[in-house]
DNA sequence: CCAAAAGTGTTTAGGGTACACCCATGT
DNA sequence: ACATGGGTGTACCCTAAACACTTTTGG
């Protein structure tokens, strides 16, 4: 009730940061790309890749810019997670942070681009202590991704253009921390008509070889529950 | 570990607003509480209830403050929806807006408290043109609520302490814009053991009267998919 | 007695789950 | 030949969906 006719001129302004939770998949488990924080406070500690919002960009623009700085990738799948706004989350000055999570094909990631940040991939199960509330962000992103992936085929964003069914299964198992039955899993996947089986096989993982598949982009568009609830 | 730290002196700072999408249920359909915007630009147009973030509060604090200003209610179910950050969304000055949606028991809402804002309840199907990107926010909130409600019993936040099964069904039907089969619906609801049937009946809607029910808060806590997917 | 809404049970079909064996190949 | 991982089919169960009649009571 304190302002009867609020003018913008009397309002406070805040720093706005973007932090990116970058997921990748190494073929057997989901990983997280972290960097060494390059400035005080908490310089040198592990951190999510982040940056400040610039005057002429939207948050989505900023997130893409930051992601590209680190990975060299553009046009990556990305989603807003949440804003973190505890007044004391950054001890230097009050800063709001908008967290985004991104799913990238780990093989397209170009190491050399980002040497300044000393980035490293961590297993989702072995995330080190991070600056500020970044551990919390990671945990929330994991949960949201689990939820999302149970109703939409987003996890394919983590896979290369050609992938095998056992790879897909390993991906789901890694995210949900569970084993799935091979037969049921492949039946579900194939019945979605999301996958197109190739003639070639992948032969490094087994003697018999596993068929490569590609995504059927046509069906991929429909956000309908193509992948059934997965009975999580 | 922290040293006397530099401020982030070269970074820009931004206005941060909060906008609340306030849902209610009048017994037959879901409604939206809108206010007359009290200041320029777009003064007098319909708008979501909003306000600016204050220096010592988190966004959640601010959203609760704003909601209480308008409705007199505290401790309301509320959730962060998204941040809207198009650089040109507010023509006066760049403003980020964090949208929250809230579910309130429309009967607890106290008209008199909020006369300054000339609030009015609108049917979700007849939302007028709103300022800035508020129509977009409403649409997104509706979608998110639908999603949420299909896996968690959140919609009970819209109902009074005692309610009838036909009311619950009308609520779901209003949100999803579909009819459900009475028999299947009540079986699902009752099998969740979320509801406790009372001895009294509600008698204004029908001659026979419908049993009141209350929420079983014990089961309500488990976020597990108590309410089955509802086959949307 | 009639209108209006509330309450209740059965059948069927589809999808999820559990479960075990053969296949292809490199060593 | 054998070890390793890849691929496939069947039976059961549970849940969702479709569907219609009886009950209550105010007018």
Coordinates of C-alpha atoms (C1' of nucleotides) in Angstrom, one line a residue:
Chain A
X1 CA 0.0 0.0 0.0
X2 CA 2.9 2.3 0.1
X3 CA 2.9 3.7 -3.4
X4 CA -0.3 5.1 -4.7
X5 CA 1.0 6.0 -8.2
X6 CA 4.2 4.1 -8.6
X7 CA 6.6 5.7 -11.1
X8 CA 9.3 3.6 -12.6
X9 CA 11.8 6.2 -11.5
X10 CA 11.5 5.3 -7.9
X11 CA 12.0 1.6 -8.4
X12 CA 15.2 -0.3 -7.8
X13 CA 17.1 -2.0 -10.4
X14 CA 19.0 -5.3 -10.2
X15 CA 21.8 -7.3 -11.7
X16 CA 20.5 -10.2 -13.7
X17 CA 22.7 -13.2 -14.4
X18 CA 22.1 -16.2 -16.5
X19 CA 23.4 -19.7 -15.5
X20 CA 23.4 -22.6 -17.9
X21 CA 23.1 -26.2 -16.8
X22 CA 24.6 -28.0 -19.7
X23 CA 23.8 -31.7 -20.1
X24 CA 25.7 -34.1 -22.3
X25 CA 25.7 -37.9 -22.8
X26 CA 29.0 -39.7 -23.2
X27 CA 27.5 -43.0 -24.3
X28 CA 27.0 -44.5 -20.9
X29 CA 25.9 -41.7 -18.6
X30 CA 24.6 -38.2 -18.4
X31 CA 27.2 -35.5 -17.7
X32 CA 27.3 -31.9 -16.7
X33 CA 29.6 -29.3 -18.1
X34 CA 31.2 -27.1 -15.4
X35 CA 33.7 -24.3 -15.4
X36 CA 36.2 -22.7 -13.1
X37 CA 34.7 -19.5 -11.9
X38 CA 37.1 -16.8 -13.2
X39 CA 36.5 -14.0 -10.8
X40 CA 35.8 -13.1 -7.2
X41 CA 34.0 -14.1 -5.1
X42 CA 34.6 -17.8 -5.0
X43 CA 37.1 -17.5 -7.9
X44 CA 38.4 -20.9 -8.9
X45 CA 35.6 -22.9 -7.5
X46 CA 33.5 -25.1 -9.8
X47 CA 30.5 -23.3 -11.2
X48 CA 27.9 -23.3 -13.9
X49 CA 28.7 -21.3 -16.9
X50 CA 27.1 -18.0 -16.6
X51 CA 27.1 -14.3 -17.4
X52 CA 25.2 -11.1 -17.1
X53 CA 22.2 -10.0 -19.1
X54 CA 23.1 -7.3 -21.6
X55 CA 20.9 -4.3 -22.3
X56 CA 19.6 -5.3 -25.7
X57 CA 19.2 -9.0 -25.4
X58 CA 16.4 -11.2 -24.0
X59 CA 17.3 -13.8 -21.5
X60 CA 17.1 -16.4 -24.2
X61 CA 19.5 -14.5 -26.3
X62 CA 21.8 -14.2 -23.4
X63 CA 21.6 -17.9 -22.6
X64 CA 22.5 -18.7 -26.2
X65 CA 25.3 -16.3 -26.2
X66 CA 26.8 -17.8 -23.1
X67 CA 26.3 -21.3 -24.3
X68 CA 28.0 -20.5 -27.5
X69 CA 30.9 -18.9 -25.7
X70 CA 31.6 -22.1 -23.9
X71 CA 30.7 -24.8 -26.5
X72 CA 30.8 -23.1 -29.9
X73 CA 27.3 -24.5 -30.5
X74 CA 24.3 -22.6 -31.8
X75 CA 20.7 -23.6 -32.0
X76 CA 20.8 -25.8 -29.0
X77 CA 17.8 -27.1 -27.2
X78 CA 17.4 -25.0 -24.2
X79 CA 14.7 -24.2 -21.6
X80 CA 14.2 -21.8 -18.9
X81 CA 14.3 -23.5 -15.5
X82 CA 13.6 -20.9 -12.9
X83 CA 14.8 -17.6 -11.4
X84 CA 16.7 -17.7 -8.2
X85 CA 16.2 -14.6 -6.2
X86 CA 17.3 -15.0 -2.6
X87 CA 18.5 -11.5 -1.7
X88 CA 21.7 -13.0 -0.2
X89 CA 22.5 -15.5 -2.9
X90 CA 25.4 -13.5 -4.1
X91 CA 27.3 -11.8 -1.3
X92 CA 28.8 -9.1 -3.4
X93 CA 25.7 -7.5 -4.7
X94 CA 22.1 -8.7 -5.0
X95 CA 21.9 -10.6 -8.3
X96 CA 18.9 -12.5 -9.7
X97 CA 19.9 -15.5 -11.7
X98 CA 17.8 -17.1 -14.4
X99 CA 18.8 -20.7 -14.9
X100 CA 18.5 -22.4 -18.2
X101 CA 19.2 -26.0 -19.0
X102 CA 20.6 -27.1 -22.3
X103 CA 20.9 -30.5 -24.0
X104 CA 23.9 -30.8 -26.3
X105 CA 25.4 -33.5 -28.4
X106 CA 28.6 -34.0 -26.5
X107 CA 30.5 -34.9 -29.6
X108 CA 29.9 -31.5 -31.2
X109 CA 31.3 -29.7 -28.3
X110 CA 34.6 -28.2 -29.2
X111 CA 37.1 -28.2 -26.4
X112 CA 39.5 -25.7 -27.7
X113 CA 37.0 -22.9 -27.9
X114 CA 36.7 -22.6 -24.2
X115 CA 40.1 -23.1 -22.7
X116 CA 39.8 -19.9 -20.7
X117 CA 37.2 -21.5 -18.5
X118 CA 38.9 -24.8 -17.9
X119 CA 35.7 -26.6 -18.4
X120 CA 35.2 -30.3 -17.4
X121 CA 32.4 -32.8 -17.8
X122 CA 31.2 -34.3 -14.5
X123 CA 29.0 -37.3 -14.0
X124 CA 25.6 -36.2 -12.6
X125 CA 26.2 -38.5 -9.7
X126 CA 29.5 -36.8 -8.8
X127 CA 28.8 -33.1 -9.0
X128 CA 31.3 -31.2 -6.9
X129 CA 30.5 -28.4 -4.5
X130 CA 29.5 -25.4 -6.7
X131 CA 29.4 -21.7 -6.0
X132 CA 26.4 -20.0 -4.5
X133 CA 23.1 -22.0 -5.2
X134 CA 24.3 -23.7 -8.3
X135 CA 24.0 -27.2 -6.8
X136 CA 20.4 -26.5 -6.1
X137 CA 20.0 -25.4 -9.7
X138 CA 21.5 -28.6 -11.0
X139 CA 19.3 -30.7 -8.8
X140 CA 16.2 -28.8 -10.0
X141 CA 17.3 -29.1 -13.6
X142 CA 17.7 -32.9 -13.2
X143 CA 14.2 -33.2 -11.8
X144 CA 12.7 -31.1 -14.5
X145 CA 14.5 -33.0 -17.2
X146 CA 13.2 -36.2 -15.8
X147 CA 9.7 -34.9 -15.9
X148 CA 10.0 -33.5 -19.4
X149 CA 11.6 -36.6 -20.8
X150 CA 8.8 -38.8 -19.5
X151 CA 6.3 -37.0 -21.7
X152 CA 8.3 -35.8 -24.6
X153 CA 11.2 -37.2 -26.6
X154 CA 13.7 -34.5 -25.6
X155 CA 16.5 -36.8 -24.7
X156 CA 17.4 -37.3 -28.3
X157 CA 18.9 -33.8 -28.2
X158 CA 21.7 -35.5 -26.3
X159 CA 22.4 -38.0 -29.0
X160 CA 24.4 -37.7 -32.2
X161 CA 22.6 -38.0 -35.5
X162 CA 23.0 -41.7 -35.6
X163 CA 22.7 -43.8 -32.4
X164 CA 21.8 -47.3 -31.4
X165 CA 19.0 -48.5 -29.3
X166 CA 21.2 -49.7 -26.5
X167 CA 22.6 -46.2 -26.4
X168 CA 19.1 -44.7 -26.0
X169 CA 18.4 -47.1 -23.2
X170 CA 21.6 -46.3 -21.4
X171 CA 20.6 -42.7 -21.7
X172 CA 17.3 -43.2 -20.1
X173 CA 18.7 -45.5 -17.4
X174 CA 21.3 -42.9 -16.6
X175 CA 18.8 -40.1 -16.1
X176 CA 16.3 -42.1 -14.1
X177 CA 18.9 -44.2 -12.2
X178 CA 17.0 -47.4 -13.1
X179 CA 17.3 -50.3 -15.3
X180 CA 14.7 -50.9 -17.9
X181 CA 13.8 -54.2 -19.5
X182 CA 15.5 -54.4 -22.9
X183 CA 12.6 -56.0 -24.6
X184 CA 9.9 -53.6 -23.3
X185 CA 12.1 -50.6 -23.8
X186 CA 12.8 -51.3 -27.5
X187 CA 9.2 -52.2 -28.2
X188 CA 8.1 -48.8 -26.7
X189 CA 10.7 -46.9 -28.6
X190 CA 10.0 -48.6 -31.9
X191 CA 6.3 -48.4 -31.6
X192 CA 6.5 -44.6 -31.3
X193 CA 7.7 -44.4 -35.0
X194 CA 10.2 -41.9 -33.9
X195 CA 13.1 -43.9 -35.0
X196 CA 14.3 -44.9 -38.5
X197 CA 16.5 -47.9 -38.6
X198 CA 19.6 -47.6 -40.8
X199 CA 21.4 -50.3 -42.6
X200 CA 24.7 -49.8 -40.9
X201 CA 25.6 -51.1 -37.5
X202 CA 27.7 -49.7 -34.7
X203 CA 30.5 -52.3 -34.0
X204 CA 32.7 -50.9 -31.3
X205 CA 30.5 -51.9 -28.4
X206 CA 29.8 -55.5 -29.4
X207 CA 30.8 -58.2 -31.9
X208 CA 27.3 -58.5 -33.3
X209 CA 26.8 -54.8 -33.8
X210 CA 23.8 -52.7 -33.1
X211 CA 21.7 -51.0 -35.8
X212 CA 22.1 -47.3 -36.1
X213 CA 18.9 -45.3 -35.9
X214 CA 18.1 -41.8 -36.9
X215 CA 15.3 -39.5 -35.7
X216 CA 12.1 -39.2 -37.7
X217 CA 11.9 -35.5 -37.5
X218 CA 8.4 -35.6 -38.8
X219 CA 7.0 -37.4 -35.8
X220 CA 9.4 -35.7 -33.5
X221 CA 7.5 -32.4 -34.0
X222 CA 4.3 -33.6 -32.5
X223 CA 4.6 -33.0 -28.9
X224 CA 2.0 -35.6 -28.2
X225 CA 3.0 -38.3 -25.7
X226 CA 4.8 -40.3 -28.3
X227 CA 6.9 -41.8 -25.7
X228 CA 4.5 -43.3 -23.3
X229 CA 4.7 -42.3 -19.7
X230 CA 7.5 -44.8 -19.3
X231 CA 5.8 -45.9 -16.2
X232 CA 8.2 -44.1 -13.9
Chain B
X1 CA 36.8 -18.1 1.5
X2 CA 35.3 -14.8 0.5
X3 CA 37.5 -11.7 0.2
X4 CA 36.6 -8.1 0.3
X5 CA 35.1 -8.2 -3.1
X6 CA 34.8 -5.9 -6.1
X7 CA 31.3 -4.9 -7.2
X8 CA 30.2 -5.9 -10.6
X9 CA 30.6 -2.3 -11.5
X10 CA 30.4 -2.6 -15.3
X11 CA 27.2 -4.5 -15.5
X12 CA 23.7 -3.1 -16.2
X13 CA 20.9 -3.3 -13.8
X14 CA 17.2 -3.8 -14.6
X15 CA 13.7 -3.2 -13.3
X16 CA 12.1 -6.5 -12.2
X17 CA 8.4 -6.8 -12.0
X18 CA 6.2 -9.6 -10.7
X19 CA 2.9 -10.4 -12.4
X20 CA 0.3 -12.7 -10.8
X21 CA -2.0 -15.0 -12.8
X22 CA -4.7 -15.6 -10.2
X23 CA -7.1 -18.5 -10.8
X24 CA -10.3 -19.1 -9.0
X25 CA -13.3 -21.4 -9.5
X26 CA -16.8 -20.1 -9.2
X27 CA -18.5 -23.5 -9.0
X28 CA -18.9 -24.0 -12.7
X29 CA -15.9 -22.6 -14.4
X30 CA -12.3 -21.4 -13.8
X31 CA -11.9 -17.7 -13.6
X32 CA -9.1 -15.2 -13.7
X33 CA -8.7 -12.1 -11.5
X34 CA -7.7 -9.0 -13.4
X35 CA -7.3 -5.4 -12.4
X36 CA -7.4 -2.0 -14.1
X37 CA -3.8 -0.9 -14.6
X38 CA -3.5 2.2 -12.4
X39 CA -0.7 4.1 -14.1
X40 CA 0.8 4.9 -17.5
X41 CA 1.5 3.5 -20.0
X42 CA -1.7 1.7 -20.8
X43 CA -3.4 3.1 -17.8
X44 CA -6.9 1.8 -17.4
X45 CA -6.5 -1.3 -19.5
X46 CA -7.0 -4.7 -18.0
X47 CA -3.9 -6.2 -16.6
X48 CA -2.6 -8.9 -14.4
X49 CA -2.0 -7.7 -10.8
X50 CA 1.7 -6.8 -10.6
X51 CA 4.3 -4.8 -8.8
X52 CA 8.0 -4.3 -8.6
X53 CA 10.6 -6.3 -6.8
X54 CA 11.8 -4.6 -3.6
X55 CA 15.4 -4.7 -2.5
X56 CA 15.0 -7.0 0.5
X57 CA 12.5 -9.5 -0.8
X58 CA 12.8 -12.6 -2.9
X59 CA 10.6 -12.9 -5.9
X60 CA 8.4 -15.3 -4.0
X61 CA 8.1 -12.8 -1.2
X62 CA 7.1 -10.2 -3.7
X63 CA 4.5 -12.4 -5.3
X64 CA 3.0 -13.1 -2.0
X65 CA 3.0 -9.5 -1.0
X66 CA 1.3 -8.5 -4.3
X67 CA -1.3 -11.3 -4.0
X68 CA -2.1 -10.3 -0.5
X69 CA -2.5 -6.7 -1.5
X70 CA -5.2 -7.7 -3.9
X71 CA -6.9 -10.5 -2.2
X72 CA -6.1 -10.3 1.4
X73 CA -5.0 -13.9 1.3
X74 CA -1.7 -15.4 2.7
X75 CA -0.2 -18.8 2.3
X76 CA -1.7 -19.3 -1.1
X77 CA -0.6 -22.0 -3.5
X78 CA 1.7 -20.3 -6.0
X79 CA 4.2 -21.2 -8.5
X80 CA 6.8 -19.5 -10.7
X81 CA 5.8 -19.7 -14.3
X82 CA 8.5 -18.0 -16.3
X83 CA 10.4 -14.8 -16.8
X84 CA 9.4 -12.6 -19.7
X85 CA 12.3 -10.6 -21.0
X86 CA 11.8 -9.2 -24.4
X87 CA 13.7 -5.9 -24.3
X88 CA 10.8 -4.0 -25.8
X89 CA 8.0 -5.6 -23.7
X90 CA 7.5 -2.4 -21.7
X91 CA 7.9 0.7 -23.8
X92 CA 8.8 3.0 -20.9
X93 CA 11.9 1.2 -19.7
X94 CA 13.2 -2.2 -20.0
X95 CA 11.5 -4.4 -17.4
X96 CA 11.8 -8.1 -16.8
X97 CA 8.7 -9.6 -15.5
X98 CA 8.5 -12.8 -13.5
X99 CA 5.1 -14.4 -13.8
X100 CA 3.6 -16.4 -11.0
X101 CA 0.3 -18.3 -11.0
X102 CA -1.8 -18.7 -7.9
X103 CA -4.7 -20.8 -7.1
X104 CA -7.1 -19.4 -4.6
X105 CA -10.4 -20.3 -3.1
X106 CA -12.6 -17.7 -4.7
X107 CA -14.8 -17.6 -1.6
X108 CA -12.1 -16.4 0.7
X109 CA -11.3 -13.5 -1.6
X110 CA -12.3 -10.3 0.0
X111 CA -13.7 -7.8 -2.4
X112 CA -13.4 -4.8 -0.2
X113 CA -9.7 -4.9 0.3
X114 CA -8.8 -4.2 -3.3
X115 CA -11.2 -1.5 -4.4
X116 CA -8.3 0.6 -5.6
X117 CA -7.6 -1.8 -8.4
X118 CA -11.2 -2.3 -9.6
X119 CA -10.6 -6.0 -9.9
X120 CA -12.9 -8.4 -11.8
X121 CA -13.2 -12.1 -12.4
X122 CA -13.1 -13.2 -16.0
X123 CA -13.9 -16.5 -17.5
X124 CA -10.8 -18.1 -18.8
X125 CA -12.5 -18.3 -22.2
X126 CA -13.3 -14.6 -22.3
X127 CA -10.1 -13.0 -21.3
X128 CA -10.0 -9.4 -22.6
X129 CA -7.0 -7.8 -24.3
X130 CA -4.4 -7.2 -21.6
X131 CA -1.5 -4.9 -21.4
X132 CA 1.9 -5.8 -22.8
X133 CA 2.5 -9.5 -23.0
X134 CA 0.0 -10.5 -20.2
X135 CA -2.3 -12.4 -22.5
X136 CA 0.7 -14.6 -23.4
X137 CA 1.4 -15.1 -19.7
X138 CA -2.2 -16.2 -19.1
X139 CA -2.1 -18.7 -21.9
X140 CA 1.1 -20.2 -20.7
X141 CA -0.2 -20.4 -17.1
X142 CA -3.3 -22.2 -18.4
X143 CA -1.1 -24.7 -20.2
X144 CA 1.2 -25.3 -17.2
X145 CA -1.7 -25.7 -14.9
X146 CA -3.3 -28.3 -17.2
X147 CA 0.0 -30.2 -17.2
X148 CA 0.4 -29.9 -13.4
X149 CA -3.1 -30.9 -12.7
X150 CA -2.8 -34.1 -14.8
X151 CA -0.1 -35.4 -12.5
X152 CA -0.8 -33.8 -9.1
X153 CA -3.9 -32.9 -7.2
X154 CA -3.3 -29.2 -7.3
X155 CA -6.8 -28.2 -8.4
X156 CA -8.2 -28.7 -4.9
X157 CA -6.5 -25.5 -4.0
X158 CA -9.3 -23.8 -5.9
X159 CA -12.0 -25.5 -3.9
X160 CA -13.4 -24.5 -0.5
X161 CA -12.9 -26.8 2.5
X162 CA -16.0 -28.8 1.7
X163 CA -16.9 -29.5 -1.8
X164 CA -19.0 -32.0 -3.8
X165 CA -17.8 -34.5 -6.4
X166 CA -19.9 -32.8 -9.2
X167 CA -18.0 -29.6 -8.3
X168 CA -14.7 -31.3 -8.7
X169 CA -15.7 -32.7 -12.0
X170 CA -17.0 -29.3 -13.2
X171 CA -13.6 -27.9 -12.2
X172 CA -11.6 -30.4 -14.3
X173 CA -14.0 -30.1 -17.2
X174 CA -13.6 -26.3 -17.1
X175 CA -9.9 -26.5 -17.2
X176 CA -9.6 -29.1 -19.9
X177 CA -12.5 -27.9 -21.9
X178 CA -13.9 -31.5 -22.0
X179 CA -16.6 -33.6 -20.5
X180 CA -15.7 -36.5 -18.4
X181 CA -17.8 -39.6 -17.8
X182 CA -19.4 -39.2 -14.4
X183 CA -18.9 -42.8 -13.3
X184 CA -15.3 -43.1 -14.4
X185 CA -14.5 -39.7 -12.9
X186 CA -15.9 -40.4 -9.5
X187 CA -14.3 -43.9 -9.4
X188 CA -10.9 -42.4 -10.1
X189 CA -11.3 -39.6 -7.6
X190 CA -12.5 -41.9 -4.8
X191 CA -9.9 -44.6 -5.5
X192 CA -7.2 -42.0 -4.9
X193 CA -8.2 -42.0 -1.2
X194 CA -7.7 -38.2 -1.4
X195 CA -11.3 -37.5 -0.4
X196 CA -13.2 -38.0 2.8
X197 CA -16.9 -38.1 2.4
X198 CA -18.9 -36.1 4.9
X199 CA -22.3 -36.9 6.3
X200 CA -23.8 -33.6 5.1
X201 CA -25.0 -32.9 1.7
X202 CA -25.0 -29.8 -0.5
X203 CA -28.6 -29.1 -1.5
X204 CA -28.6 -25.9 -3.6
X205 CA -27.7 -27.6 -6.8
X206 CA -30.1 -30.4 -6.8
X207 CA -33.0 -31.9 -5.0
X208 CA -31.3 -35.0 -4.1
X209 CA -28.2 -33.3 -2.8
X210 CA -24.6 -34.2 -3.2
X211 CA -22.3 -35.4 -0.5
X212 CA -19.7 -32.9 0.8
X213 CA -16.1 -34.1 0.8
X214 CA -13.0 -32.9 2.4
X215 CA -9.4 -33.3 1.5
X216 CA -7.4 -36.1 3.1
X217 CA -4.3 -33.9 3.8
X218 CA -2.3 -36.9 4.7
X219 CA -2.5 -38.4 1.2
X220 CA -2.4 -35.0 -0.4
X221 CA 1.2 -34.6 0.7
X222 CA 2.5 -37.4 -1.4
X223 CA 3.2 -35.9 -4.7
X224 CA 3.0 -39.3 -6.3
X225 CA 0.6 -39.6 -9.1
X226 CA -2.4 -40.1 -6.9
X227 CA -4.7 -38.7 -9.5
X228 CA -4.0 -40.9 -12.5
X229 CA -3.1 -39.3 -15.8
X230 CA -6.8 -38.7 -16.3
X231 CA -6.3 -39.7 -19.9
X232 CA -6.2 -36.3 -21.3
Chain C
dC1 C1' -45.9 -37.8 -10.5
dC2 C1' -42.5 -35.6 -12.9
dA3 C1' -38.1 -33.2 -13.6
dA4 C1' -33.3 -32.7 -12.3
dA5 C1' -29.3 -34.0 -10.6
dA6 C1' -26.6 -37.8 -7.8
dG7 C1' -25.0 -42.1 -7.4
dT8 C1' -23.5 -46.7 -8.8
dG9 C1' -21.4 -51.6 -11.7
dT10 C1' -19.9 -54.3 -15.7
dT11 C1' -17.6 -55.3 -19.9
dT12 C1' -14.0 -54.6 -23.1
dA13 C1' -9.6 -53.3 -25.1
dG14 C1' -5.0 -51.6 -24.9
dG15 C1' -0.7 -51.0 -22.7
dG16 C1' 2.6 -52.1 -19.2
dT17 C1' 5.2 -55.7 -17.0
dA18 C1' 7.5 -59.8 -16.3
dC19 C1' 10.0 -63.2 -18.3
dA20 C1' 14.0 -66.5 -21.6
dC21 C1' 15.9 -67.8 -25.6
dC22 C1' 18.4 -67.4 -30.1
dC23 C1' 21.7 -64.6 -33.1
dA24 C1' 26.0 -62.6 -34.9
dT25 C1' 30.6 -62.0 -34.5
dG26 C1' 35.5 -61.4 -32.8
dT27 C1' 38.7 -63.7 -30.2
Chain D
dA1 C1' 33.9 -73.0 -29.2
dC2 C1' 32.8 -69.5 -26.4
dA3 C1' 31.9 -65.1 -24.6
dT4 C1' 29.7 -60.8 -25.3
dG5 C1' 26.2 -57.9 -26.3
dG6 C1' 22.0 -57.5 -29.7
dG7 C1' 17.7 -58.7 -30.9
dT8 C1' 12.9 -60.7 -30.5
dG9 C1' 7.7 -62.9 -28.6
dT10 C1' 4.2 -64.3 -25.2
dA11 C1' 1.1 -64.4 -21.2
dC12 C1' -0.9 -61.8 -17.6
dC13 C1' -2.8 -57.9 -15.2
dC14 C1' -4.3 -53.6 -14.5
dT15 C1' -6.4 -49.5 -15.8
dA16 C1' -9.0 -46.6 -18.9
dA17 C1' -13.1 -46.3 -21.6
dA18 C1' -17.7 -47.0 -22.9
dC19 C1' -22.0 -47.6 -21.5
dA20 C1' -27.6 -47.1 -18.6
dC21 C1' -30.4 -47.5 -14.9
dT22 C1' -31.9 -46.4 -10.1
dT23 C1' -32.4 -43.0 -6.3
dT24 C1' -33.8 -38.9 -4.1
dT25 C1' -36.7 -35.1 -3.4
dG26 C1' -38.7 -30.4 -4.4
dG27 C1' -42.2 -28.6 -7.0

